[in-house]
Amino acid sequence: MTQTVKTWLIPALVLLGLQPARAQNPLITNQFTADPTARVFGDRVYVYPSHDIRATPGHGRAGWFVMEDYHAFSSANLTDWTDHGVIVTQNKVPWVKPDSYAMWAPDCVLRNGKYYFYFPATPQDTTGGRGFRIGVAVADKPTGPFVPQPQPIADVRGIDPNVFMDKDGRAYLYWSQGNIYGAKLKPNMLELAEAPKTLGELPTKRLKEGPYVFERKGIYYLTYPHVANKTERLEYATSTSPLGPFTVRGVIMDESPTGCWTNHQSIITFKNQWYLFYHSNDLSPKFDKNRSIRLDSLSFSPDGSIRKVTPTLRGVGLTDARQKIQLDRYSRLSTQGAAIAFLDTANTFGGWKTVFGTGGWVQYNGVSFGAQKPKAVVLRGASATGATLQIRLDNATGPVVAEVTLPKGGAWQDVKMPVTAFRPGTHALYVAPKFGAAVEVDWVRFE
């Protein structure tokens, strides 16, 4: 697959029951997703998030996390994502209470040609104690079908399973329940090979959970969300051994600027670049139990420390100029005269719009035009008074690609105008209304 989903592939995916999606941040906009574990299998990135849904009478606890199943998503370029559908659901796992709605953060790893999907859930049998257990489902492909094991992993109670595969072939399971625990797994990936160890070198005050371990240049990084103040921030510790002792090093991502109480992370390297997957409450700003997964680049200092990641809306990857370019997922936005709002507050899955006024502008980086000049630009917008928008390459002084005039009236409409200037390659788009006119923009696309 190239930088975009080919036109012939989209109907083929639909016929197979797979849903193609193009995204910046959040990655998935047609459903709620949280707790993303990303894995590289072959030449694709697979993401296994939990799946937040809204509580309804008899289905989950109102005002709390409600999750009944898991989807798998994949991408070859971190821009075009395919939803492979439900891979595990609560009422088809033998040991899970079928109406518990507690399918929390999962993980998935490959070993000896089999894919092992680890997930926490509430058990039907509570004779051994209340609380979460961790189960495993096994498949021959990263998207399933996954077959759940009849029983959860013995001697493990908690949430947020994470499996780390070391270079020597040994596998380790990590999980949380007040503390963060770790233990070596047997080669069958279904049983512990030793008694769990408490990783006690981590912060002892307030909640910590969601372990995710990776290795780089002989350093083992244990990452985890921790409530140091009011909400979770992402922190990390390092060691020379998978099970420690660990030394707390610092913060990967600060507390959410939107007040989302939780965060949950995974870190991968793909095509020689490191990435941080995490979540926020983009599609549910007033209820942070419905979350959405995100992705931003991550880097290291020469001493191996992780540089702090600032969340972005633009995310990563290139956007094909011939796709719909969602300017509201901007790289830069003027401090006055421009704002982002939902297209429909009653249906946030419909996405956002950019609202321009006097002095407003938006810049969207990473648009790939290729070598061939497009003939036209199409802009979907609306203006009660009528407005003309200038589309420039790169910045405020770049060449004007096109001017698009929207007639007055306030109705959404698609306006096509010829492209007047062009430079091959990858550029930023800089869009601003002439004369400070009030105008709203949904998307821009070249053809």
Coordinates of C-alpha atoms in Angstrom, one line a residue:
M1 CA 0.0 0.0 0.0
T2 CA 1.3 3.5 -0.9
Q3 CA 0.8 6.7 0.9
T4 CA -3.0 6.6 0.3
V5 CA -5.6 3.9 0.1
K6 CA -6.0 3.2 -3.6
T7 CA -9.4 3.9 -5.1
W8 CA -9.9 0.3 -6.1
L9 CA -9.0 -0.9 -2.6
I10 CA -11.7 1.0 -0.8
P11 CA -14.7 -0.9 -2.3
A12 CA -12.7 -4.1 -1.9
L13 CA -12.2 -3.4 1.8
V14 CA -15.9 -2.7 2.3
L15 CA -16.9 -5.9 0.6
L16 CA -14.7 -7.7 3.1
G17 CA -16.3 -6.0 6.0
L18 CA -13.3 -3.8 6.6
Q19 CA -13.7 0.0 7.1
P20 CA -11.0 2.3 5.6
A21 CA -10.4 5.5 7.5
R22 CA -8.0 8.5 7.0
A23 CA -7.0 10.3 10.1
Q24 CA -4.8 12.8 11.8
N25 CA -5.5 13.1 15.6
P26 CA -7.5 11.4 16.8
L27 CA -6.7 8.5 14.6
I28 CA -10.2 7.0 14.6
T29 CA -13.3 9.3 14.4
N30 CA -16.2 7.0 13.9
Q31 CA -16.1 5.3 17.3
F32 CA -14.5 5.9 20.7
T33 CA -11.1 4.2 21.2
A34 CA -8.7 4.2 24.2
D35 CA -5.6 2.5 25.7
P36 CA -3.8 1.9 22.4
T37 CA -1.2 -0.8 22.2
A38 CA 0.6 -0.5 18.9
R39 CA 2.7 -3.3 17.4
V40 CA 4.7 -3.7 14.1
F41 CA 3.9 -6.9 12.4
G42 CA 5.5 -7.2 8.9
D43 CA 5.3 -3.9 7.1
R44 CA 2.2 -2.7 8.9
V45 CA 1.4 -1.1 12.3
Y46 CA -1.4 -2.7 14.2
V47 CA -3.2 -1.0 17.0
Y48 CA -5.2 -2.8 19.6
P49 CA -7.2 -0.3 21.7
S50 CA -10.1 -0.7 24.1
H51 CA -13.5 0.4 22.8
D52 CA -15.4 2.9 24.9
I53 CA -19.2 3.0 24.3
R54 CA -21.9 5.0 26.0
A55 CA -23.9 3.3 28.8
T56 CA -27.5 2.5 28.1
P57 CA -30.1 1.0 30.5
G58 CA -29.0 -2.5 31.3
H59 CA -25.7 -2.1 29.4
G60 CA -22.9 -0.7 31.6
R61 CA -22.7 1.7 34.5
A62 CA -23.7 5.3 33.7
G63 CA -20.9 7.8 34.3
W64 CA -18.2 5.1 34.1
F65 CA -16.1 3.3 31.6
V66 CA -18.2 0.9 29.4
M67 CA -16.4 -1.5 27.1
E68 CA -17.7 -4.7 25.7
D69 CA -15.3 -5.7 22.9
Y70 CA -12.1 -5.0 21.0
H71 CA -11.4 -3.9 17.5
A72 CA -8.0 -4.1 15.6
F73 CA -6.8 -1.4 13.3
S74 CA -3.9 -1.3 10.9
S75 CA -1.9 1.0 8.7
A76 CA 1.0 0.9 6.3
N77 CA 1.8 4.6 6.6
L78 CA 0.2 5.8 9.9
T79 CA -2.2 8.0 7.9
D80 CA -4.7 5.5 6.3
W81 CA -6.2 3.2 8.9
T82 CA -8.3 0.1 8.4
D83 CA -10.8 -1.1 11.0
H84 CA -10.7 -4.9 10.9
G85 CA -13.7 -5.2 13.1
V86 CA -14.4 -6.9 16.4
I87 CA -11.7 -9.5 17.4
V88 CA -12.8 -10.4 21.0
T89 CA -16.1 -9.6 22.8
Q90 CA -17.1 -10.2 26.4
N91 CA -20.0 -12.6 25.8
K92 CA -17.8 -15.0 23.8
V93 CA -15.1 -15.5 26.3
P94 CA -15.9 -18.6 28.5
W95 CA -14.6 -17.2 31.8
V96 CA -15.8 -13.6 31.5
K97 CA -19.0 -12.2 33.1
P98 CA -21.0 -11.6 29.9
D99 CA -22.6 -8.3 31.0
S100 CA -19.6 -6.8 32.9
Y101 CA -18.6 -4.2 30.2
A102 CA -15.1 -4.1 31.5
M103 CA -12.9 -5.1 28.6
W104 CA -10.1 -2.7 29.5
A105 CA -6.6 -2.0 28.0
P106 CA -5.2 -5.0 26.0
D107 CA -2.0 -6.0 24.2
C108 CA -1.0 -8.4 21.4
V109 CA 2.3 -10.0 20.6
L110 CA 3.7 -12.5 18.0
R111 CA 5.6 -15.6 18.9
N112 CA 6.3 -18.7 16.9
G113 CA 3.8 -17.8 14.2
K114 CA 0.9 -17.2 16.7
Y115 CA -0.6 -14.0 17.8
Y116 CA -1.4 -13.8 21.5
F117 CA -4.0 -11.2 22.5
Y118 CA -4.0 -10.3 26.3
F119 CA -7.0 -8.6 27.9
P120 CA -8.4 -7.9 31.3
A121 CA -12.0 -8.5 32.3
T122 CA -14.3 -9.3 35.2
P123 CA -14.6 -13.1 35.7
Q124 CA -17.8 -15.0 36.3
D125 CA -16.2 -17.0 39.1
T126 CA -15.2 -14.8 42.0
T127 CA -14.5 -17.6 44.5
G128 CA -10.8 -16.8 44.4
G129 CA -11.4 -13.2 45.1
R130 CA -13.0 -10.2 43.4
G131 CA -11.4 -8.0 40.8
F132 CA -10.1 -8.3 37.3
R133 CA -8.4 -11.3 35.7
I134 CA -6.3 -11.4 32.6
G135 CA -7.0 -13.7 29.7
V136 CA -5.4 -14.7 26.4
A137 CA -6.9 -15.2 22.9
V138 CA -4.8 -16.8 20.2
A139 CA -4.9 -16.4 16.4
D140 CA -2.9 -17.2 13.3
K141 CA -3.2 -13.7 11.9
P142 CA -2.9 -10.3 13.7
T143 CA -6.5 -9.6 12.9
G144 CA -7.8 -13.0 14.0
P145 CA -10.0 -14.9 14.3
F146 CA -8.9 -15.0 17.9
V147 CA -9.8 -18.0 20.1
P148 CA -10.1 -17.1 23.8
Q149 CA -8.5 -19.6 26.2
P150 CA -11.1 -21.2 28.5
Q151 CA -9.5 -19.8 31.7
P152 CA -7.6 -16.6 32.6
I153 CA -3.9 -16.7 33.5
A154 CA -3.4 -18.3 36.9
D155 CA -1.9 -16.2 39.7
V156 CA -2.6 -12.9 37.9
R157 CA -5.1 -10.4 39.2
G158 CA -5.2 -6.9 37.7
I159 CA -5.6 -4.8 34.6
D160 CA -3.6 -3.4 31.7
P161 CA -1.6 -6.4 30.6
N162 CA 1.6 -5.8 28.6
V163 CA 3.9 -8.4 27.1
F164 CA 7.6 -7.6 26.4
M165 CA 9.5 -9.9 24.1
D166 CA 13.3 -9.7 24.8
K167 CA 16.0 -10.2 22.2
D168 CA 16.9 -13.6 23.8
G169 CA 13.4 -14.9 23.2
R170 CA 12.1 -14.6 26.7
A171 CA 8.7 -13.1 27.3
Y172 CA 7.6 -11.1 30.3
L173 CA 4.1 -10.2 31.4
Y174 CA 3.4 -6.9 33.2
W175 CA 0.1 -5.7 34.7
S176 CA -1.2 -3.3 37.4
Q177 CA -3.3 -3.4 40.4
G178 CA -2.3 -0.7 42.9
N179 CA 1.3 -1.5 42.1
I180 CA 2.9 -2.6 38.8
Y181 CA 3.9 -6.2 38.6
G182 CA 6.0 -8.3 36.3
A183 CA 6.8 -12.0 35.7
K184 CA 8.5 -14.2 33.1
L185 CA 6.1 -16.2 30.9
K186 CA 6.5 -19.8 30.0
P187 CA 7.2 -20.5 26.3
N188 CA 3.5 -21.3 25.8
M189 CA 2.7 -17.7 26.5
L190 CA -0.3 -18.8 28.6
E191 CA 1.3 -19.3 32.0
L192 CA 3.7 -17.6 34.4
A193 CA 7.1 -19.2 34.7
E194 CA 7.7 -17.6 38.1
A195 CA 6.0 -15.8 41.0
P196 CA 5.0 -12.2 40.2
K197 CA 7.5 -9.5 41.2
T198 CA 6.3 -6.1 42.5
L199 CA 8.2 -3.3 40.7
G200 CA 8.5 -1.3 43.8
E201 CA 11.0 1.3 42.7
L202 CA 8.2 3.4 41.0
P203 CA 6.2 6.3 42.7
T204 CA 4.4 5.0 45.7
K205 CA 1.9 7.9 46.1
R206 CA -1.4 8.0 44.1
L207 CA -2.5 5.9 41.2
K208 CA -0.1 4.3 38.7
E209 CA -1.1 1.8 36.0
G210 CA -0.8 0.8 32.4
P211 CA 2.7 -0.6 32.1
Y212 CA 4.4 -0.7 28.7
V213 CA 8.0 -1.9 28.4
F214 CA 10.3 -1.6 25.4
E215 CA 14.1 -1.8 24.9
R216 CA 16.5 0.5 23.1
K217 CA 20.3 0.2 23.0
G218 CA 20.4 -2.1 26.0
I219 CA 18.2 0.1 28.1
Y220 CA 14.8 -1.2 29.3
Y221 CA 12.1 1.5 29.5
L222 CA 9.1 1.0 31.7
T223 CA 6.4 3.5 30.9
Y224 CA 3.2 4.1 32.8
P225 CA 0.5 6.6 33.6
H226 CA 0.7 8.2 37.0
V227 CA -1.4 10.7 38.9
A228 CA 1.2 13.0 40.3
N229 CA -1.2 15.9 40.7
K230 CA -4.8 15.8 39.5
T231 CA -4.9 13.6 36.3
E232 CA -2.7 11.1 34.7
R233 CA 0.6 12.0 33.0
L234 CA 2.9 9.6 31.2
E235 CA 6.1 8.8 33.0
Y236 CA 9.0 6.4 32.6
A237 CA 11.7 4.5 34.4
T238 CA 14.8 2.6 33.1
S239 CA 16.7 -0.5 34.0
T240 CA 19.4 -2.8 32.6
S241 CA 17.0 -5.7 33.2
P242 CA 13.4 -6.4 32.1
L243 CA 12.3 -6.8 35.7
G244 CA 14.4 -4.0 37.2
P245 CA 15.4 -2.6 39.5
F246 CA 14.1 0.5 37.8
T247 CA 15.1 4.1 38.2
V248 CA 12.4 6.8 37.7
R249 CA 13.6 9.1 34.9
G250 CA 10.9 11.6 34.1
V251 CA 7.8 12.6 32.2
I252 CA 6.9 11.6 28.7
M253 CA 3.7 13.6 28.4
D254 CA 2.2 16.2 30.8
E255 CA -1.3 16.1 32.1
S256 CA -4.0 16.5 29.5
P257 CA -4.7 20.2 28.6
T258 CA -8.4 19.1 28.1
G259 CA -8.8 17.6 31.5
C260 CA -9.0 13.9 30.4
W261 CA -8.4 12.1 33.6
T262 CA -6.7 9.0 32.1
N263 CA -4.0 8.4 29.6
H264 CA -2.5 5.2 28.3
Q265 CA 0.6 4.7 26.1
S266 CA 2.6 2.5 23.8
I267 CA 5.8 3.2 22.0
I268 CA 7.1 1.7 18.8
T269 CA 9.7 2.3 16.1
F270 CA 8.5 2.1 12.5
K271 CA 10.6 2.8 9.5
N272 CA 13.4 4.3 11.6
Q273 CA 11.2 6.7 13.6
W274 CA 9.9 6.4 17.1
Y275 CA 6.2 7.0 17.9
L276 CA 4.0 7.5 21.0
F277 CA 0.5 6.3 20.9
Y278 CA -1.8 7.6 23.6
H279 CA -5.4 8.9 24.1
S280 CA -7.4 11.9 24.9
N281 CA -11.1 13.0 24.9
D282 CA -11.2 14.8 21.6
L283 CA -14.6 13.4 20.5
S284 CA -16.2 13.7 24.0
P285 CA -14.9 16.9 25.6
K286 CA -17.5 16.9 28.4
F287 CA -17.2 13.2 29.3
D288 CA -13.7 11.8 29.6
K289 CA -14.8 8.1 29.8
N290 CA -15.3 8.2 26.1
R291 CA -11.8 8.6 24.7
S292 CA -10.0 8.6 21.3
I293 CA -6.5 7.3 20.4
R294 CA -3.8 9.6 19.2
L295 CA -0.3 9.4 17.7
D296 CA 2.8 11.7 17.8
S297 CA 6.5 11.4 17.1
L298 CA 8.9 10.6 19.9
S299 CA 12.6 11.1 20.2
F300 CA 15.5 10.5 22.6
S301 CA 18.4 12.7 23.9
P302 CA 21.9 11.4 23.4
D303 CA 22.0 10.1 26.9
G304 CA 18.9 7.9 26.2
S305 CA 16.4 10.0 28.0
I306 CA 13.0 10.5 26.3
R307 CA 12.2 14.0 25.2
K308 CA 8.8 15.2 26.4
V309 CA 6.1 14.9 23.8
T310 CA 3.7 17.7 23.2
P311 CA 0.3 16.5 21.9
T312 CA -0.7 17.8 18.4
L313 CA -3.8 17.7 16.3
R314 CA -1.8 17.3 13.1
G315 CA -0.3 14.0 14.2
V316 CA 2.2 12.3 11.9
G317 CA 2.5 11.1 8.3
L318 CA 1.8 12.8 5.0
T319 CA -1.7 13.7 3.7
D320 CA -2.2 13.2 0.0
A321 CA -3.3 16.5 -1.6
R322 CA -6.0 14.6 -3.4
Q323 CA -7.6 13.5 -0.1
K324 CA -9.8 15.7 2.0
I325 CA -7.4 17.8 4.0
Q326 CA -9.0 18.6 7.4
L327 CA -7.7 22.0 8.2
D328 CA -9.1 21.8 11.7
R329 CA -6.3 19.2 12.5
Y330 CA -3.9 22.1 12.0
S331 CA -0.2 22.5 12.6
R332 CA -0.5 26.2 13.5
L333 CA -3.5 28.4 14.2
S334 CA -3.6 32.2 14.6
T335 CA -4.2 33.3 18.2
Q336 CA -7.0 35.5 17.1
G337 CA -9.6 35.2 14.3
A338 CA -9.6 31.5 14.0
A339 CA -11.2 28.7 16.1
I340 CA -12.1 25.0 15.8
A341 CA -15.6 23.7 16.5
F342 CA -17.7 20.6 16.0
L343 CA -19.7 20.4 12.8
D344 CA -22.5 19.0 14.8
T345 CA -22.4 19.0 18.6
A346 CA -25.0 16.3 18.7
N347 CA -22.9 14.0 16.6
T348 CA -19.2 14.6 17.3
F349 CA -18.2 11.7 15.0
G350 CA -19.0 14.1 12.2
G351 CA -15.7 15.9 12.9
W352 CA -14.8 19.6 13.1
K353 CA -14.7 22.8 11.2
T354 CA -12.4 25.8 11.1
V355 CA -14.1 29.1 11.9
F356 CA -12.4 32.2 10.5
G357 CA -12.8 35.8 11.3
T358 CA -10.7 39.0 11.1
G359 CA -7.0 38.1 11.1
G360 CA -7.6 34.4 11.2
W361 CA -5.4 31.8 9.4
V362 CA -4.5 28.2 9.6
Q363 CA -1.5 26.2 8.5
Y364 CA -1.6 22.5 7.8
N365 CA 1.8 20.8 7.3
G366 CA 2.8 17.7 5.4
V367 CA 0.6 17.8 2.2
S368 CA 2.0 15.6 -0.5
F369 CA 1.4 16.9 -4.0
G370 CA 3.7 14.6 -6.0
A371 CA 5.1 15.7 -9.3
Q372 CA 1.9 16.3 -11.3
K373 CA 0.2 19.7 -11.0
P374 CA -3.5 19.3 -9.9
K375 CA -6.0 21.0 -12.1
A376 CA -8.4 22.3 -9.4
V377 CA -9.0 22.7 -5.7
V378 CA -12.3 21.9 -4.1
L379 CA -13.2 23.6 -0.8
R380 CA -16.2 22.8 1.4
G381 CA -17.3 25.9 3.2
A382 CA -20.0 28.3 4.3
S383 CA -20.3 32.0 4.8
A384 CA -23.4 34.0 5.7
T385 CA -22.0 37.2 4.1
G386 CA -19.9 35.6 1.3
A387 CA -16.2 35.4 1.5
T388 CA -13.0 34.7 -0.6
L389 CA -10.3 32.4 0.8
Q390 CA -6.7 32.4 -0.3
I391 CA -4.9 29.1 -0.3
R392 CA -1.1 29.4 -0.3
L393 CA 1.8 27.0 -0.2
D394 CA 4.0 26.9 2.9
N395 CA 3.2 30.1 4.7
A396 CA 1.6 33.6 4.6
T397 CA 4.0 34.8 1.9
G398 CA 4.0 31.7 -0.2
P399 CA 2.5 31.5 -3.7
V400 CA -1.3 31.6 -4.0
V401 CA -2.4 28.2 -5.2
A402 CA -6.0 29.4 -5.6
E403 CA -8.7 31.8 -4.5
V404 CA -12.0 30.3 -3.6
T405 CA -15.1 32.5 -3.4
L406 CA -18.1 31.3 -1.3
P407 CA -21.4 32.9 -2.1
K408 CA -23.4 34.4 0.8
G409 CA -26.2 32.5 2.4
G410 CA -24.5 30.3 5.1
A411 CA -25.3 26.9 3.5
W412 CA -22.5 24.4 3.2
Q413 CA -21.3 24.0 -0.4
D414 CA -18.4 22.6 -2.4
V415 CA -16.7 25.2 -4.6
K416 CA -14.2 24.3 -7.2
M417 CA -11.6 26.7 -8.6
P418 CA -8.6 26.2 -10.9
V419 CA -5.1 25.9 -9.4
T420 CA -3.0 28.9 -10.4
A421 CA 0.4 28.1 -8.9
F422 CA 2.1 24.8 -8.1
R423 CA 5.4 23.4 -6.8
P424 CA 5.9 19.7 -6.8
G425 CA 6.7 17.8 -3.6
T426 CA 5.5 18.2 0.0
H427 CA 4.3 21.5 1.3
A428 CA 2.3 23.1 4.1
L429 CA -1.1 24.7 3.2
Y430 CA -1.8 28.2 4.5
V431 CA -5.4 29.3 4.3
A432 CA -6.9 32.6 5.3
P433 CA -9.9 34.7 4.2
K434 CA -9.3 37.9 2.3
F435 CA -10.6 41.1 3.9
G436 CA -11.3 39.3 7.2
A437 CA -14.6 37.9 6.1
A438 CA -16.4 35.4 8.4
V439 CA -16.3 32.0 6.9
E440 CA -16.3 28.3 8.0
V441 CA -14.3 25.5 6.3
D442 CA -14.8 21.8 6.6
W443 CA -12.1 20.5 4.2
V444 CA -10.0 21.2 1.1
R445 CA -9.1 18.8 -1.6
F446 CA -7.1 18.9 -4.9
E447 CA -8.0 17.1 -8.0

